[in-house]
mmCIF file of C-alpha atoms in Angstrom:
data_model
loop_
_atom_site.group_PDB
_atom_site.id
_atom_site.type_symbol
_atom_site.label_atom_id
_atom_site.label_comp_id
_atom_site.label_asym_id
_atom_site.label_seq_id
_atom_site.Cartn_x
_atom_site.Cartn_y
_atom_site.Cartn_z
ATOM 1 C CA UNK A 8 42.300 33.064 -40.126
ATOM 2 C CA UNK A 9 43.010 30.143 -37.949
ATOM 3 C CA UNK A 10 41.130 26.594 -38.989
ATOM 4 C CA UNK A 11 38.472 25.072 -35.909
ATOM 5 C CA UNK A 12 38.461 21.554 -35.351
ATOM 6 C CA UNK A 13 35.696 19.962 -34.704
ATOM 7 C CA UNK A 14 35.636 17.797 -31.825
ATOM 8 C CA UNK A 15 33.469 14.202 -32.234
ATOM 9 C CA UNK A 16 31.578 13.494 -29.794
ATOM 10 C CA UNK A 17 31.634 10.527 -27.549
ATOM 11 C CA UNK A 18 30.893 7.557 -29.256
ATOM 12 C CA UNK A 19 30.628 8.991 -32.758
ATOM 13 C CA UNK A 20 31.218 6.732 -35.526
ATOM 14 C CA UNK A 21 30.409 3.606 -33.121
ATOM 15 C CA UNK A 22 26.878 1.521 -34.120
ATOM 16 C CA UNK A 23 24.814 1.899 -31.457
ATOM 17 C CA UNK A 24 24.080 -1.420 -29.986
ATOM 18 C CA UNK A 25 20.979 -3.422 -30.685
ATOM 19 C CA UNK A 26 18.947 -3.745 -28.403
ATOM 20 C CA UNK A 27 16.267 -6.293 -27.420
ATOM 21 C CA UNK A 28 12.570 -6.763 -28.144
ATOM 22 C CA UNK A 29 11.857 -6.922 -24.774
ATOM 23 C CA UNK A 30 12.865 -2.964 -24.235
ATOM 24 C CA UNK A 31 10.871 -1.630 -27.287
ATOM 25 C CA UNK A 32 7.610 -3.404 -26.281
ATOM 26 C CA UNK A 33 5.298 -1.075 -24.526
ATOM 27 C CA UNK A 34 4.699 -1.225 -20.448
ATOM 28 C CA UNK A 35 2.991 1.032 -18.412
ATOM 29 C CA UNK A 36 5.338 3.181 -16.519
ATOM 30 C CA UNK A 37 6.271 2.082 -12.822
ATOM 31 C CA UNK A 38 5.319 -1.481 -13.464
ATOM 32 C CA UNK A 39 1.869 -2.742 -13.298
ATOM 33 C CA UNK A 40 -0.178 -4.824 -10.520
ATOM 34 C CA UNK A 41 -2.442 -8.121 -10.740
ATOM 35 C CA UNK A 42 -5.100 -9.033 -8.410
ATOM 36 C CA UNK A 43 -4.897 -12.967 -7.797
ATOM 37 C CA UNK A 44 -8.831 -14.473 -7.051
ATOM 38 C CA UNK A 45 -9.474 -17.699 -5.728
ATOM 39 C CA UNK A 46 -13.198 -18.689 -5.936
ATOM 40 C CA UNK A 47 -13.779 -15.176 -6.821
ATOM 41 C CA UNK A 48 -11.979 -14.023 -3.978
ATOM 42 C CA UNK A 49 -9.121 -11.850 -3.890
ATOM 43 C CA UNK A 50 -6.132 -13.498 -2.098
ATOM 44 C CA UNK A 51 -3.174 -11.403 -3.446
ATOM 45 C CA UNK A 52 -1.175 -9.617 -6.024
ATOM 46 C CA UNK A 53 1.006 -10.248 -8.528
ATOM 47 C CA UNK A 54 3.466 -6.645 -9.377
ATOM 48 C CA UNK A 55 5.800 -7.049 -11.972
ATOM 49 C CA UNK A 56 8.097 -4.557 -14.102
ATOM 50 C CA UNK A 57 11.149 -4.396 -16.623
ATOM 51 C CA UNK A 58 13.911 -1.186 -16.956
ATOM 52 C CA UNK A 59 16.945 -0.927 -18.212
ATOM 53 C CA UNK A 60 19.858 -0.259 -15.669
ATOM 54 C CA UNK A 61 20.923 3.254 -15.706
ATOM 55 C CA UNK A 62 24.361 3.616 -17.440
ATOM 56 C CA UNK A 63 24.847 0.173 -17.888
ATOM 57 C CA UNK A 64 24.144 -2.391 -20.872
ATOM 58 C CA UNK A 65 21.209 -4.340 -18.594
ATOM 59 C CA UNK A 66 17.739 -4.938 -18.051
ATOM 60 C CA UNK A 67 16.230 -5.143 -14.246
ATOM 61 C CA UNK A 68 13.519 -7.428 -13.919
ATOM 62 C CA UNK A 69 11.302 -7.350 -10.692
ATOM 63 C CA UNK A 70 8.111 -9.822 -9.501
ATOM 64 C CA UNK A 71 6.837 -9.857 -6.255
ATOM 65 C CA UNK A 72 3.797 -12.175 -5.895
ATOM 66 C CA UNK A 73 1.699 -12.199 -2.099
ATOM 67 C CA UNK A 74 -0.611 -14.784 -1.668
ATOM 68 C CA UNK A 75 -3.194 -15.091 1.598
ATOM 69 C CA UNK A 76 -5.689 -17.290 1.889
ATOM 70 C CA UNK A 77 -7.816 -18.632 5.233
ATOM 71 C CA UNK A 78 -8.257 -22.226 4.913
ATOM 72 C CA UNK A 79 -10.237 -23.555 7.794
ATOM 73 C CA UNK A 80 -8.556 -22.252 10.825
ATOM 74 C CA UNK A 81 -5.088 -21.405 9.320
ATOM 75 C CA UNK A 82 -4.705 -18.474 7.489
ATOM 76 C CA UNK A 83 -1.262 -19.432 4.685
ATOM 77 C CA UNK A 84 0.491 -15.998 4.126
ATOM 78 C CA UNK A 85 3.370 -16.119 1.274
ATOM 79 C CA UNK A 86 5.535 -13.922 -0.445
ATOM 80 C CA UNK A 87 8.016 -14.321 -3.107
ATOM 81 C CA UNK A 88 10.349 -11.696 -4.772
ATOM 82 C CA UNK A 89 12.301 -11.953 -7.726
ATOM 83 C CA UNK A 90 15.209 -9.687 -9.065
ATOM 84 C CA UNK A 91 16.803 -10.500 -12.322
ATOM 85 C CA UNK A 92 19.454 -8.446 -14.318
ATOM 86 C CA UNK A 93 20.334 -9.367 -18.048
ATOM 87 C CA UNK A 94 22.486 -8.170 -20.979
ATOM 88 C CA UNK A 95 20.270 -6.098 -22.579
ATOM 89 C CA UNK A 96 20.994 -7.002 -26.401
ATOM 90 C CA UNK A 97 18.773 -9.019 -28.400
ATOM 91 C CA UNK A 98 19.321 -12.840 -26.430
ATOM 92 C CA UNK A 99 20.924 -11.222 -23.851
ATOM 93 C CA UNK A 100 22.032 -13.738 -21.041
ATOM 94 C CA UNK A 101 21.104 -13.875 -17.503
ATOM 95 C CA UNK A 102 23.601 -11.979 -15.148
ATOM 96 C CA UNK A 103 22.434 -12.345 -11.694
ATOM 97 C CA UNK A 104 19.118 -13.127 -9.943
ATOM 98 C CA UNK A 105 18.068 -12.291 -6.441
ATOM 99 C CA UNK A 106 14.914 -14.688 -5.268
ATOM 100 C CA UNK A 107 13.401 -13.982 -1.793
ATOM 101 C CA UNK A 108 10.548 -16.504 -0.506
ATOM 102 C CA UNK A 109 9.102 -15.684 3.087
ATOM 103 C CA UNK A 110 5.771 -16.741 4.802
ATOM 104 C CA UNK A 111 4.399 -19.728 6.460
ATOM 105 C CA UNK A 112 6.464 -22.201 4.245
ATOM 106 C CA UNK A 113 9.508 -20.948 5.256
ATOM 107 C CA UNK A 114 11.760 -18.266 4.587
ATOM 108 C CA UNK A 115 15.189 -18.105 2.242
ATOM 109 C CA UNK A 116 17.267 -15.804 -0.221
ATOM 110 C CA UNK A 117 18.769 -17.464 -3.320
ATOM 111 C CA UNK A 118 21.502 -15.125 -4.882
ATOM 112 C CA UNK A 119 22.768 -15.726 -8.308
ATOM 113 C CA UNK A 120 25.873 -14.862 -10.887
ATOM 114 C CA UNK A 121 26.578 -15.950 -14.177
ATOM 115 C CA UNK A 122 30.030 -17.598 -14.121
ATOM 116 C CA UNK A 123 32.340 -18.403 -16.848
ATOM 117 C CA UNK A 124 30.741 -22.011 -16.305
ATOM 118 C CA UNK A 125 27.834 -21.841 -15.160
ATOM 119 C CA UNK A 126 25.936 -20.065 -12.465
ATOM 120 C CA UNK A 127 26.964 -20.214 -8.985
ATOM 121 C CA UNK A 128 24.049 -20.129 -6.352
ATOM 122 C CA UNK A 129 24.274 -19.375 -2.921
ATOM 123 C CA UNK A 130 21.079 -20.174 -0.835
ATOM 124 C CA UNK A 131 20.709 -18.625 3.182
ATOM 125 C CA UNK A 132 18.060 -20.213 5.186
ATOM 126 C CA UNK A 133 17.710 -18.635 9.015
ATOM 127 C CA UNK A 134 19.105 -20.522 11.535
ATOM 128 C CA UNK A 135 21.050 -22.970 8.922
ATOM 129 C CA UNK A 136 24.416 -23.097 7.267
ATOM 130 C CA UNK A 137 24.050 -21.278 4.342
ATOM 131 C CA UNK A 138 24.336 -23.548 1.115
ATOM 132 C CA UNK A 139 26.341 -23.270 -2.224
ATOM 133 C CA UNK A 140 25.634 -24.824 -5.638
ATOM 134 C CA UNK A 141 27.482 -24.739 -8.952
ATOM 135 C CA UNK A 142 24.734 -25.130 -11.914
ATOM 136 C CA UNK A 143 25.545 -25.511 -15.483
ATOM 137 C CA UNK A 144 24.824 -22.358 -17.672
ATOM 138 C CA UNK A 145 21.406 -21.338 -18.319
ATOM 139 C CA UNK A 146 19.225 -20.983 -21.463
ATOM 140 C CA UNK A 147 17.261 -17.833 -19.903
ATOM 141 C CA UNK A 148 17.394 -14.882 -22.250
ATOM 142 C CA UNK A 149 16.283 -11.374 -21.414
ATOM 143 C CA UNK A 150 13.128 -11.858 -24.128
ATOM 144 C CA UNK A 151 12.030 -14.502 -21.220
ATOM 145 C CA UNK A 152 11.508 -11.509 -19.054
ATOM 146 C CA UNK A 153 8.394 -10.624 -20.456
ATOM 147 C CA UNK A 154 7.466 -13.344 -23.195
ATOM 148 C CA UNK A 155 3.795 -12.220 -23.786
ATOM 149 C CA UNK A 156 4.997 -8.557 -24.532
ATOM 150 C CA UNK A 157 7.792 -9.567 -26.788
ATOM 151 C CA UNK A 158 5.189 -12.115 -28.644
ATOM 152 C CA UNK A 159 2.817 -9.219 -29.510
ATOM 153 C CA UNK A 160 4.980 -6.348 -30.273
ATOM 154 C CA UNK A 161 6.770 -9.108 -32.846
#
């Protein structure tokens, strides 16, 4: 009688790799929305949510905040949009951000990626040369993501 093999599977006999606080802490499903109240007065929202990347070692984490408000005769309309991917392991670093501001004070895009000194910044304002900046590396760990979450599931 001929001897079977048995075939490992992928990955067997490989620790799985730790991952961070930030993941196990429970979120509602889809992200969750904030009304913002001025004077008891809604004047916006506040959405924010945190997933891990699909097939990759990373976290995505998303905030878009609108804000509208009349004052006297102006009405101020503002939005800003954040994108941030980390390393998902416990301190994971900061990978790449993606920060959108438009509205009445002015529109831009800020795009982001961790460097092997720093993070390098590129910032494109409409109708102006777009601008680059070289920053020294970051402290921002994927825990910051969602520090009230991470605080009470610890």
């Amino acid at each position: 009688m001929a001897s079977r093999r048995r075939l490992a599977a992928p990955g067997a006999g490989r620790a799985a790799e730790p991952t961070s606080d930030v993941l196990r802490a429970p979120r509602p499903p889809g992200g969750e929305y904030f009304g913002l109240y001025l004077v008891d007065k809604k004047v916006g929202w506040y959405f924010t949510d945190l997933q891990p990347v699909p097939g990759r070692p990373e976290v995505r984490s998303v905030a878009d905040f609108v804000f509208k408000a009349v004052v006297g005769n102006n009405t101020a309309e503002r939005r800003h949009s954040e994108e941030r991917i980390y390393e998902s392991r416990p301190g994971g670093r900061l990978l790449s951000f993606v920060i959108k501001d438009e509205g009445d004070g002015g529109n831009q895009l800020l795009t982001g990626k961790a460097t092997s000194t720093g993070f390098g910044v590129k910032r494109h304002r409409p109708g102006q040369a777009d601008d680059t900046f070289n920053l020294p590396p970051v402290e921002e760990t994927v825990e910051d993501a969602d520090q009230l979450r991470v605080a009470l599931l610890r």
